[in-house]
């Protein structure tokens, strides 16, 4: 497996990333969209830049209060954050399914 | 404030619940839908019934690995769980908005 951070859910055949990685990616993207440094966002959220950096890289498992604080500092809410993460998960799943179907078609053609 | 567990996000005027509470409510609902006891689901997830009970009540901040394990035991995935939580958040927000508008209308009528 290419990534060491994925889990294998029972229902889907496709590997899924972990919650903290999805959350971290999303927080980093939002911060970049605002053109802010780690320090700027972290100060408003009341956390250290080191902590925010670890959150963004999925190294820290943040508490729900911390998620709310950073979301607030980025002018977003839990609902928008959760929706965004869900949408990205669906896109990832679709892309992987298309890739899987394409591989199966190639296999059928080759057989 | 009626609930001590809510945070006040900057963007929305309405209070939002915390991630672990939404997650816990959702896991409990899924388990009940399957008609399972805490012990049955917990055994498959590889956690103690006490731990699962605390997760469901939003008392424990579960790690991403734990979320994946319990989701797997309930035959669901992170994407379905996240989507479900997001949908419920939207419904809650809409209901609260309608209630707010209704109160404002009553106020306008009374004025």
Coordinates of C-alpha atoms in Angstrom, one line a residue:
Chain A
X1 CA 0.0 0.0 0.0
X2 CA 1.3 3.4 -1.0
X3 CA 0.1 5.3 2.0
X4 CA 0.7 4.1 5.6
X5 CA -2.0 6.3 7.0
X6 CA -5.0 4.6 5.5
X7 CA -7.4 2.2 7.0
X8 CA -9.4 -0.5 5.3
X9 CA -13.1 -0.1 6.0
X10 CA -15.2 -3.3 5.8
X11 CA -18.0 -1.9 3.6
X12 CA -15.9 -0.2 0.9
X13 CA -13.3 -1.9 -1.2
X14 CA -11.4 1.4 -1.3
X15 CA -9.1 2.5 1.4
X16 CA -10.2 5.6 3.4
X17 CA -8.0 8.2 5.0
X18 CA -8.3 8.9 8.7
X19 CA -10.4 11.7 10.1
X20 CA -7.5 13.8 11.5
X21 CA -5.8 13.8 8.1
X22 CA -8.9 15.0 6.3
X23 CA -9.5 17.6 8.9
X24 CA -5.8 18.8 8.8
X25 CA -5.8 19.0 5.0
X26 CA -9.0 21.0 5.1
X27 CA -7.7 23.4 7.7
X28 CA -4.5 24.0 5.9
X29 CA -6.4 24.6 2.6
X30 CA -8.7 27.2 4.3
X31 CA -5.7 29.0 5.9
X32 CA -3.9 29.1 2.5
X33 CA -7.0 30.5 0.8
X34 CA -6.9 33.3 3.3
X35 CA -3.2 33.9 2.6
X36 CA -2.4 33.6 6.3
X37 CA 0.7 32.3 8.1
X38 CA 0.5 29.5 10.8
X39 CA 1.2 32.2 13.4
X40 CA -1.7 34.5 12.3
X41 CA -4.4 31.8 12.3
X42 CA -3.0 30.1 15.5
X43 CA -3.0 33.4 17.4
X44 CA -6.7 34.0 16.7
X45 CA -7.5 30.3 17.6
X46 CA -5.5 30.6 20.8
X47 CA -3.1 27.8 20.0
X48 CA 0.6 27.7 19.3
X49 CA 1.8 27.7 15.6
X50 CA 3.5 24.4 16.4
X51 CA 0.2 22.9 17.5
X52 CA -1.7 24.2 14.5
X53 CA 1.1 22.9 12.2
X54 CA 0.8 19.4 13.7
X55 CA -3.0 19.6 13.4
X56 CA -2.7 20.5 9.7
X57 CA -0.3 17.6 9.1
X58 CA -2.6 15.1 10.9
X59 CA 0.0 14.5 13.6
X60 CA -2.2 15.7 16.5
X61 CA -5.6 14.2 17.3
X62 CA -7.3 17.5 18.1
X63 CA -10.1 17.8 20.7
X64 CA -13.6 18.9 19.6
X65 CA -13.0 22.2 21.4
X66 CA -9.8 22.7 19.4
X67 CA -11.5 22.0 16.1
X68 CA -14.2 24.6 17.0
X69 CA -11.5 27.1 17.9
X70 CA -9.5 26.7 14.7
X71 CA -12.7 26.6 12.6
X72 CA -13.8 29.9 14.3
X73 CA -10.4 31.5 13.6
X74 CA -10.8 30.6 9.9
X75 CA -14.4 32.0 9.9
X76 CA -15.9 28.7 9.2
X77 CA -18.2 26.4 11.2
X78 CA -18.3 22.7 12.1
X79 CA -21.1 22.2 9.6
X80 CA -19.2 23.8 6.7
X81 CA -16.0 21.9 7.6
X82 CA -17.8 18.6 7.9
X83 CA -19.6 19.1 4.6
X84 CA -16.5 20.0 2.8
X85 CA -14.7 17.0 4.2
X86 CA -17.6 14.7 3.2
X87 CA -17.6 16.2 -0.3
X88 CA -13.9 15.6 -0.7
X89 CA -14.3 12.0 0.5
X90 CA -17.0 11.5 -2.2
X91 CA -14.8 13.0 -4.9
X92 CA -11.8 10.8 -3.8
X93 CA -14.1 7.7 -3.8
X94 CA -15.5 8.5 -7.3
X95 CA -12.0 9.1 -8.7
X96 CA -10.8 5.8 -7.3
X97 CA -13.9 4.0 -8.6
X98 CA -13.4 5.4 -12.1
X99 CA -9.8 4.3 -12.0
X100 CA -10.9 0.9 -10.8
X101 CA -13.5 0.6 -13.6
X102 CA -10.9 1.8 -16.2
X103 CA -8.5 -0.9 -15.0
X104 CA -11.2 -3.6 -15.2
X105 CA -12.1 -2.5 -18.7
X106 CA -8.5 -2.7 -19.8
X107 CA -8.4 -6.2 -18.2
X108 CA -11.5 -7.2 -20.1
X109 CA -10.0 -5.9 -23.4
X110 CA -6.8 -7.7 -22.7
X111 CA -8.5 -11.0 -21.9
Chain B
X1 CA -27.1 29.3 27.6
X2 CA -29.1 26.1 28.0
X3 CA -26.4 23.7 26.9
X4 CA -22.9 23.8 28.4
X5 CA -21.4 21.8 25.6
X6 CA -22.0 24.2 22.7
X7 CA -19.5 26.6 21.2
X8 CA -20.2 29.9 19.6
X9 CA -18.7 30.0 16.1
X10 CA -18.0 33.4 14.7
X11 CA -19.7 32.9 11.3
X12 CA -23.1 31.6 12.4
X13 CA -25.3 33.2 14.9
X14 CA -26.5 29.8 16.1
X15 CA -24.6 27.7 18.5
X16 CA -23.1 24.5 17.1
X17 CA -22.6 21.2 18.9
X18 CA -19.1 19.7 19.3
X19 CA -17.8 17.1 16.9
X20 CA -17.6 14.3 19.5
X21 CA -21.2 14.8 20.5
X22 CA -22.4 14.6 16.8
X23 CA -20.2 11.6 16.2
X24 CA -21.4 9.8 19.4
X25 CA -25.1 10.4 18.6
X26 CA -24.6 9.1 15.2
X27 CA -22.8 5.9 16.3
X28 CA -25.5 5.2 18.9
X29 CA -28.2 5.7 16.3
X30 CA -26.5 3.3 13.9
X31 CA -26.1 0.7 16.6
X32 CA -29.7 1.0 17.7
X33 CA -30.8 0.6 14.0
X34 CA -29.0 -2.7 14.0
X35 CA -30.7 -3.7 17.2
X36 CA -27.3 -4.4 18.9
X37 CA -26.1 -4.1 22.4
X38 CA -23.0 -2.1 23.4
X39 CA -21.2 -5.4 24.0
X40 CA -21.9 -6.8 20.5
X41 CA -20.7 -3.7 18.6
X42 CA -17.8 -3.1 21.0
X43 CA -16.5 -6.7 20.6
X44 CA -16.4 -6.4 16.8
X45 CA -14.7 -3.0 17.1
X46 CA -12.2 -4.3 19.5
X47 CA -13.0 -1.8 22.3
X48 CA -14.6 -2.3 25.7
X49 CA -18.4 -1.7 26.0
X50 CA -17.6 1.0 28.6
X51 CA -15.4 2.8 26.1
X52 CA -18.0 2.6 23.3
X53 CA -20.7 3.9 25.8
X54 CA -18.5 6.9 26.6
X55 CA -17.9 7.5 22.9
X56 CA -21.6 7.4 22.2
X57 CA -22.3 9.9 25.0
X58 CA -19.6 12.3 23.7
X59 CA -17.6 11.8 26.9
X60 CA -14.5 10.4 25.2
X61 CA -12.6 12.2 22.4
X62 CA -11.9 9.1 20.2
X63 CA -8.8 8.8 18.1
X64 CA -9.3 8.6 14.3
X65 CA -8.3 4.9 14.4
X66 CA -11.1 4.3 17.0
X67 CA -13.6 6.1 14.8
X68 CA -12.6 3.9 11.9
X69 CA -12.8 0.7 14.0
X70 CA -16.3 1.5 15.3
X71 CA -17.5 2.7 11.9
X72 CA -16.2 -0.6 10.5
X73 CA -18.0 -2.6 13.2
X74 CA -21.2 -0.8 12.2
X75 CA -20.6 -1.6 8.5
X76 CA -20.3 2.0 7.7
X77 CA -17.4 4.2 6.4
X78 CA -15.9 7.5 7.3
X79 CA -17.5 9.1 4.2
X80 CA -21.0 7.9 5.1
X81 CA -20.6 8.9 8.8
X82 CA -19.3 12.3 7.9
X83 CA -22.0 12.9 5.3
X84 CA -24.7 11.8 7.8
X85 CA -23.3 14.2 10.5
X86 CA -23.1 17.1 8.0
X87 CA -26.8 16.5 6.9
X88 CA -27.9 16.4 10.5
X89 CA -26.1 19.7 11.2
X90 CA -27.8 21.3 8.2
X91 CA -31.2 20.1 9.4
X92 CA -30.5 21.4 13.0
X93 CA -29.4 24.8 11.5
X94 CA -32.5 25.1 9.3
X95 CA -34.8 24.2 12.2
X96 CA -33.1 26.8 14.4
X97 CA -33.3 29.4 11.6
X98 CA -37.0 28.8 11.1
X99 CA -37.6 29.1 14.9
X100 CA -35.6 32.3 14.9
X101 CA -37.6 33.8 12.0
X102 CA -40.8 32.8 13.7
X103 CA -39.8 34.5 16.8
X104 CA -38.8 37.6 14.9
X105 CA -42.2 37.6 13.1
X106 CA -44.0 37.4 16.5
X107 CA -41.9 40.3 17.7
X108 CA -42.8 42.3 14.6
X109 CA -46.5 41.6 15.1
X110 CA -46.3 42.5 18.8
X111 CA -44.4 45.8 18.1

